[in-house]
Coordinates of C-alpha atoms and ligand atoms in Angstrom, one line a residue:
M218 CA -7.8 -8.3 65.7
T219 CA -7.2 -4.6 65.5
S220 CA -9.9 -2.4 63.9
V221 CA -9.1 1.0 62.6
A222 CA -10.7 2.5 65.7
D223 CA -8.0 0.9 67.8
I224 CA -5.2 2.9 66.0
N225 CA -4.1 5.5 68.4
V226 CA -3.2 8.8 66.6
T227 CA -0.7 11.3 68.0
R228 CA -0.2 14.2 65.6
A229 CA 3.0 16.0 64.9
E230 CA 3.1 19.5 66.5
Q231 CA 4.1 21.0 63.2
S232 CA 4.5 19.7 59.6
K233 CA 8.0 19.5 58.1
L234 CA 6.4 20.0 54.7
K235 CA 7.1 23.7 54.6
D236 CA 10.9 22.9 54.6
I237 CA 10.7 20.6 51.6
N238 CA 10.6 21.4 47.9
L239 CA 8.3 18.8 46.4
E240 CA 9.6 19.8 42.9
N241 CA 13.0 18.2 43.0
L242 CA 12.9 15.1 45.1
P243 CA 15.5 12.4 45.3
F244 CA 14.0 8.9 45.7
G245 CA 13.4 7.7 49.2
K246 CA 15.2 10.5 51.1
Y247 CA 12.4 12.5 52.6
F248 CA 9.7 11.1 54.9
T249 CA 6.3 12.5 55.8
D250 CA 5.3 13.8 59.2
H251 CA 3.8 10.5 60.5
M252 CA 4.4 6.7 60.6
L253 CA 2.4 3.7 61.6
E254 CA 3.9 1.3 64.1
V255 CA 2.4 -1.9 65.4
D256 CA 3.8 -4.6 67.7
Y257 CA 3.2 -8.4 67.5
E258 CA 3.5 -10.1 70.8
N259 CA 2.1 -13.2 72.4
G260 CA 0.4 -14.2 69.2
E261 CA -1.5 -10.9 68.6
W262 CA -1.0 -7.4 67.1
K263 CA -1.2 -4.6 69.6
N264 CA -0.3 -1.0 70.3
A265 CA -1.2 0.2 66.8
E266 CA -0.3 3.8 66.6
I267 CA 0.2 6.6 64.1
K268 CA 2.7 9.0 65.6
P269 CA 5.3 11.6 64.5
Y270 CA 8.0 10.1 62.2
Q271 CA 10.8 9.3 64.6
P272 CA 13.8 6.9 65.3
L273 CA 13.3 3.4 66.7
L274 CA 14.9 2.5 69.9
L275 CA 16.2 -1.1 69.6
E276 CA 18.4 -3.3 71.6
P277 CA 21.6 -4.5 69.8
S278 CA 20.3 -8.1 70.2
V279 CA 17.2 -7.4 68.1
A280 CA 16.8 -10.6 66.0
A281 CA 16.3 -9.0 62.6
L282 CA 19.7 -7.5 62.6
H283 CA 21.3 -10.9 63.1
Y284 CA 19.2 -13.4 61.2
G285 CA 17.4 -11.3 58.7
Q286 CA 13.7 -12.0 59.3
A287 CA 12.8 -8.8 57.5
I288 CA 10.3 -8.2 54.6
F289 CA 8.9 -5.1 52.9
E290 CA 6.6 -3.8 50.2
G291 CA 6.7 -0.9 47.8
I292 CA 3.5 0.8 46.8
K293 CA 2.5 4.2 45.4
A294 CA -0.3 6.7 46.0
Y295 CA -1.3 9.3 43.4
K296 CA -3.3 12.4 43.2
N297 CA -5.6 13.0 40.2
A298 CA -6.3 16.4 38.6
R299 CA -9.3 16.9 41.0
G300 CA -7.0 16.4 44.0
E301 CA -8.4 13.0 45.0
A302 CA -5.9 10.5 46.3
F303 CA -5.7 6.8 45.3
I304 CA -3.4 3.9 46.1
F305 CA -2.4 1.6 43.3
R306 CA -3.5 -2.0 44.0
P307 CA -2.7 -2.2 47.7
Y308 CA -4.6 -5.5 48.2
D309 CA -2.1 -7.2 45.8
N310 CA 0.8 -5.9 48.0
L311 CA -1.0 -7.1 51.1
K312 CA -1.3 -10.6 49.6
R313 CA 2.3 -10.6 48.6
F314 CA 3.4 -9.3 52.0
N315 CA 1.7 -12.2 53.7
K316 CA 3.3 -14.7 51.3
S317 CA 6.7 -13.2 52.2
A318 CA 5.8 -13.4 55.9
E319 CA 4.8 -17.0 55.6
R320 CA 8.0 -18.0 53.8
L321 CA 10.1 -16.3 56.5
E322 CA 8.1 -17.9 59.4
M323 CA 6.7 -14.5 60.4
P324 CA 3.1 -13.7 61.4
Q325 CA 0.4 -12.6 58.9
V326 CA -0.5 -8.9 59.0
P327 CA -4.3 -8.5 59.0
E328 CA -6.0 -6.5 56.3
E329 CA -7.4 -4.0 58.8
L330 CA -3.9 -3.1 59.8
F331 CA -2.2 -3.1 56.4
I332 CA -4.9 -1.5 54.4
E333 CA -6.8 0.6 56.9
G334 CA -3.5 1.6 58.7
M335 CA -2.1 2.7 55.3
R336 CA -5.2 4.5 54.4
L337 CA -5.5 6.4 57.6
L338 CA -1.8 7.3 57.6
I339 CA -2.0 8.7 54.1
E340 CA -5.1 10.5 54.9
I341 CA -3.3 12.2 57.8
D342 CA -0.3 13.0 55.6
K343 CA -2.4 13.8 52.5
N344 CA -0.7 17.1 51.8
W345 CA 2.5 15.2 51.2
I346 CA 1.2 13.6 48.0
P347 CA 2.7 15.7 45.3
S348 CA 0.2 17.0 42.8
Q349 CA 2.7 17.7 40.0
P350 CA 2.6 15.4 37.0
E351 CA 4.5 12.1 37.3
H352 CA 4.9 12.6 41.1
S353 CA 3.7 10.2 43.7
L354 CA 3.9 9.2 47.3
Y355 CA 6.0 6.0 47.8
I356 CA 4.6 3.8 50.6
R357 CA 7.0 1.5 52.4
P358 CA 5.3 -1.1 54.7
F359 CA 7.8 -3.4 56.4
M360 CA 8.1 -6.0 59.2
F361 CA 11.0 -7.3 61.1
A362 CA 11.8 -9.7 64.0
S363 CA 12.1 -7.7 67.2
D364 CA 13.0 -10.4 69.8
E365 CA 15.8 -9.3 72.0
M366 CA 17.6 -12.6 71.9
I367 CA 20.3 -14.0 69.7
G368 CA 19.3 -17.6 69.8
V369 CA 18.5 -18.9 66.3
R370 CA 14.7 -19.5 66.0
P371 CA 11.8 -17.6 64.5
S372 CA 11.3 -14.5 66.6
E373 CA 8.3 -14.3 68.9
K374 CA 8.0 -10.5 68.6
Y375 CA 7.7 -8.4 65.4
K376 CA 7.2 -4.8 64.4
F377 CA 5.1 -3.8 61.5
I378 CA 5.7 -0.2 60.3
I379 CA 4.6 2.0 57.4
I380 CA 6.6 5.0 56.4
L381 CA 5.8 7.4 53.4
S382 CA 8.2 9.2 51.1
P383 CA 7.1 11.7 48.5
T384 CA 8.8 11.1 45.1
G385 CA 9.3 13.0 41.9
P386 CA 9.3 11.8 38.4
Y387 CA 11.5 8.8 38.1
Y388 CA 13.3 9.3 34.8
A389 CA 14.3 5.7 34.0
A390 CA 17.3 6.1 31.6
P391 CA 17.5 3.2 29.2
M392 CA 19.7 0.6 30.8
R393 CA 22.8 -1.4 29.7
I394 CA 22.5 -4.9 31.2
N395 CA 24.9 -7.7 31.7
V396 CA 23.8 -11.4 31.8
E397 CA 25.0 -12.6 35.1
E398 CA 26.8 -15.9 34.8
K399 CA 28.4 -16.4 38.2
Y400 CA 26.1 -15.0 40.9
V401 CA 22.5 -16.0 41.4
R402 CA 19.6 -14.3 43.0
A403 CA 17.1 -17.1 43.5
V404 CA 16.8 -20.8 43.4
S405 CA 13.7 -23.0 43.4
G406 CA 12.9 -23.8 47.0
G407 CA 14.6 -20.6 48.1
I408 CA 13.1 -17.1 48.9
G409 CA 13.2 -15.5 45.5
F410 CA 9.4 -15.0 45.4
A411 CA 9.5 -13.2 48.8
K412 CA 10.1 -9.5 49.1
A413 CA 12.8 -10.2 51.7
A414 CA 15.5 -7.8 52.7
G415 CA 18.1 -10.6 52.4
N416 CA 17.4 -11.0 48.7
Y417 CA 18.6 -7.4 48.2
A418 CA 21.7 -8.0 50.4
G419 CA 22.6 -11.0 48.3
A420 CA 22.3 -9.1 45.1
M421 CA 24.5 -6.2 46.0
Q422 CA 27.9 -7.6 45.1
A423 CA 27.0 -8.8 41.7
T424 CA 25.3 -5.5 40.9
A425 CA 28.3 -3.5 42.2
R426 CA 30.7 -5.5 40.0
A427 CA 28.4 -5.1 37.0
K428 CA 28.5 -1.3 37.6
Q429 CA 32.3 -1.3 37.8
K430 CA 32.2 -2.8 34.3
G431 CA 29.9 -0.1 33.0
F432 CA 26.6 -1.8 33.2
D433 CA 23.5 -0.5 35.0
Q434 CA 22.2 -3.8 36.3
V435 CA 22.5 -7.6 35.9
L436 CA 20.1 -10.0 34.2
W437 CA 19.7 -12.8 36.8
M438 CA 19.7 -16.3 35.4
D439 CA 18.5 -19.6 36.9
A440 CA 20.8 -21.0 39.6
I441 CA 21.3 -24.5 38.1
E442 CA 22.1 -24.1 34.4
H443 CA 22.6 -20.3 34.1
K444 CA 20.4 -20.7 31.1
Y445 CA 16.9 -19.3 31.9
V446 CA 16.2 -15.7 32.5
Q447 CA 14.8 -14.7 35.9
E448 CA 14.7 -10.9 36.6
C449 CA 16.5 -7.8 35.7
G450 CA 18.0 -6.3 38.8
V451 CA 15.1 -5.7 41.1
M452 CA 12.6 -5.5 38.2
N453 CA 10.6 -8.2 36.3
V454 CA 11.6 -8.5 32.7
F455 CA 9.6 -8.6 29.4
F456 CA 10.8 -9.5 25.9
I457 CA 8.6 -8.5 23.0
I458 CA 9.3 -11.1 20.3
G459 CA 7.2 -10.5 17.2
N460 CA 3.7 -9.9 18.5
T461 CA 4.2 -11.9 21.6
A462 CA 5.3 -10.6 25.0
V463 CA 7.3 -13.2 27.0
T464 CA 8.0 -12.9 30.7
P465 CA 9.4 -15.6 33.1
G466 CA 6.7 -17.6 34.8
L467 CA 6.1 -17.8 38.5
T468 CA 5.8 -21.5 39.0
E469 CA 9.4 -22.1 40.1
G470 CA 9.2 -19.7 42.9
T471 CA 12.3 -17.8 41.8
I472 CA 10.5 -14.7 40.5
L473 CA 9.1 -11.8 42.5
A474 CA 5.5 -11.6 41.4
G475 CA 5.5 -7.9 40.6
V476 CA 2.3 -5.9 40.7
T477 CA 3.6 -3.8 37.8
R478 CA 4.3 -7.1 36.0
D479 CA 0.8 -8.2 36.5
S480 CA -0.6 -4.9 35.4
A481 CA 1.7 -4.8 32.3
I482 CA 0.5 -8.3 31.3
A483 CA -3.2 -7.1 31.4
L484 CA -2.4 -4.0 29.4
L485 CA -0.3 -5.8 26.8
R486 CA -3.2 -8.2 26.2
E487 CA -5.6 -5.3 25.8
M488 CA -3.1 -3.9 23.3
G489 CA -3.4 -7.1 21.2
Y490 CA -0.2 -8.8 22.3
T491 CA -0.1 -12.5 23.1
V492 CA 1.4 -12.7 26.6
E493 CA 3.3 -15.9 27.6
E494 CA 4.4 -16.5 31.2
R495 CA 7.0 -19.2 30.7
A496 CA 10.7 -20.2 30.9
I497 CA 12.7 -18.2 28.4
S498 CA 16.4 -19.1 27.8
I499 CA 19.1 -16.6 26.9
D500 CA 19.7 -18.7 23.8
E501 CA 16.1 -18.0 22.7
V502 CA 16.6 -14.3 23.3
M503 CA 19.8 -14.3 21.3
E504 CA 18.2 -16.2 18.4
A505 CA 15.3 -13.9 18.3
Y506 CA 17.7 -10.9 18.3
K507 CA 19.7 -12.4 15.4
K508 CA 16.5 -13.1 13.4
G509 CA 15.4 -9.6 14.0
T510 CA 12.2 -10.6 15.8
L511 CA 13.3 -9.4 19.3
K512 CA 11.7 -5.9 19.3
E513 CA 11.8 -4.7 22.9
V514 CA 13.3 -5.7 26.3
F515 CA 12.2 -3.9 29.4
G516 CA 11.9 -4.1 33.2
T517 CA 8.9 -3.4 35.3
G518 CA 8.6 -2.3 38.9
T519 CA 6.8 0.2 41.2
A520 CA 9.6 2.8 41.4
A521 CA 10.2 3.4 37.7
T522 CA 7.1 1.6 36.2
I523 CA 9.0 0.7 33.0
S524 CA 12.7 0.8 32.3
K525 CA 13.9 0.2 28.7
I526 CA 16.9 -2.0 28.1
K527 CA 19.0 -0.4 25.4
A528 CA 21.8 -3.0 25.5
L529 CA 22.0 -6.6 26.7
N530 CA 25.4 -8.1 27.0
Y531 CA 25.9 -11.9 27.0
K532 CA 29.4 -13.2 27.2
D533 CA 31.2 -11.2 24.4
F534 CA 28.0 -10.4 22.4
E535 CA 26.1 -7.2 22.9
M536 CA 22.5 -6.9 21.7
T537 CA 21.6 -3.3 21.1
F538 CA 18.3 -1.6 20.5
N539 CA 17.0 1.6 19.1
V540 CA 14.7 2.4 22.1
D541 CA 13.3 5.5 20.5
E542 CA 11.5 3.4 17.9
W543 CA 9.7 1.2 20.4
T544 CA 6.0 1.1 20.6
A545 CA 4.9 -1.5 23.1
C546 CA 6.6 -0.4 26.3
P547 CA 5.8 3.3 25.9
E548 CA 2.2 2.5 25.4
V549 CA 2.1 0.2 28.5
K550 CA 3.6 3.1 30.5
R551 CA 1.1 5.6 29.0
R552 CA -1.9 3.4 29.7
M553 CA -0.7 2.6 33.3
D554 CA 0.0 6.3 34.1
A555 CA -3.4 7.3 32.6
I556 CA -5.1 5.0 35.1
K557 CA -2.9 6.0 38.0
Y558 CA -3.5 9.7 37.5
G559 CA -7.2 9.3 36.8
R560 CA -7.0 10.4 33.1
E561 CA -8.6 7.1 32.0
A562 CA -11.3 5.0 33.6
D563 CA -10.1 2.4 36.1
R564 CA -11.6 -0.6 34.3
H565 CA -9.6 -3.1 36.3
G566 CA -10.5 -1.8 39.8
W567 CA -6.8 -1.1 40.5
M568 CA -7.3 2.3 42.2
F569 CA -8.1 2.3 46.0
K570 CA -9.6 5.7 47.1
I571 CA -8.2 7.2 50.2
Ligands
LIG777 C1 9.6 -5.3 44.2 C2 10.3 -6.2 43.2 C3 9.9 -6.2 41.8 C4 8.8 -5.3 41.3 O1 7.5 -5.5 41.9 P1 6.4 -4.4 41.8 O2 5.3 -5.0 42.6 O3 6.1 -4.3 40.4 O4 7.0 -3.2 42.4 C5 10.5 -7.1 41.0 N1 11.5 -7.8 41.3 C6 12.0 -7.8 42.6 C7 13.2 -8.6 43.0 C8 11.4 -7.0 43.5 O5 11.9 -7.0 44.8

C-alpha cells in the first residue's frame, strides 16, 4: 500500500500558468504544471510520483493500445468566493473507477492513491483552479494496461495517471437529439456501466452520423428491442412527466451510474418531485408528449452539469420543447452550482476540501 508520504514530488522549474488566459478556455486543451503517475507491477502499486506534466514513453506493443484495457474518470474541483478549493464527490468516482477496473480485469486503485494523490496534485497546482464564476478544474484520472506484449490476456502491468485541465463555463446549448435505432452503446452483460475507453470508441460512428443529419447527439436505446431508453450521448437522461422525474435504472448494467445523475436525483426529491429509476420506453415518452405531460428532457454529466434537450426525434416524429419555460432543470443546475461554489451549505457532504 502506498501512503501519501510515499509520493515523490518533483516540481516544475517554472509554471506555464503565466502563458495561459484562464478567461477563455476550450475544454480539455490545457493541462496544469504537474501530473501524478503510478505503476502497478508484481501485484503492487509503486513509484508513485508527482512530476512536471510530460509525454509518456511507451513501447508500440503496450497492451492498452491493442486490446483496450483502459478506463477513466471525470471529476471537477471548484474554488469558492473565499478562495478555498473543493473537489465534488471524489469518493463516488473512486468507487466507480474500481467497478470499471473490476469489469475490465484490472487492479483496484487504493483510496490513498486515488484521493490523496488527487488532493496533493491539486494542492500543488492550486493556482490553476480558476476563480471566475462557472469555471472549474477538470480532473482526469485514468488507468491503462502497460504490458509490453501483444498476447491476449489481462495485462500484468498498469499505469494510473491523473492530469488536470482548467475549464471555463461550459455553455450547454439546448440539444437536438435523434433516437438511435441501429447502433447500440451497451447490452446487459456488457461493459456499459464501466467508464471504459472502448465505450466511447464504439459510440463515435453513430454520433458522427447523427451529426451529419443535423443532430447533436443520439439517444441510446436498449440493444435487444430498441425500445427502452438508456442514455443521451455520454450523459444520463431525465424525463420530467407531470410531477415525476423518470431516469433509466441501473439494474441492467447498461447505464453509466453518473455522479451528476445521483446528485440530480437527490435535488429533484428535495424540490418535491417523485423520482423513479426504472425502465422507460420511447413509446411512453411519445405518449406523454402527445398528452402534454412531458415537460422537460435533459442530460446530466460532469462536463456540462445539465444539458437541455430542445428536440427529440423518433422515426419521422419530432418532439419539440420550449426550453425557456422550463423550471425543474434550471433549478437543479442552480442548486448544484450553489453547493459546488460554496454559496449554499453542503448538506449532503458532497464537497471534499483540498
Ligand atoms: C461519464 C459519463 C456520464 C456522466 O457521469 P458523471 O459522473 O455525472 O460525470 C454519463 N454517461 C456516460 C456514458 C459517461 O461516460
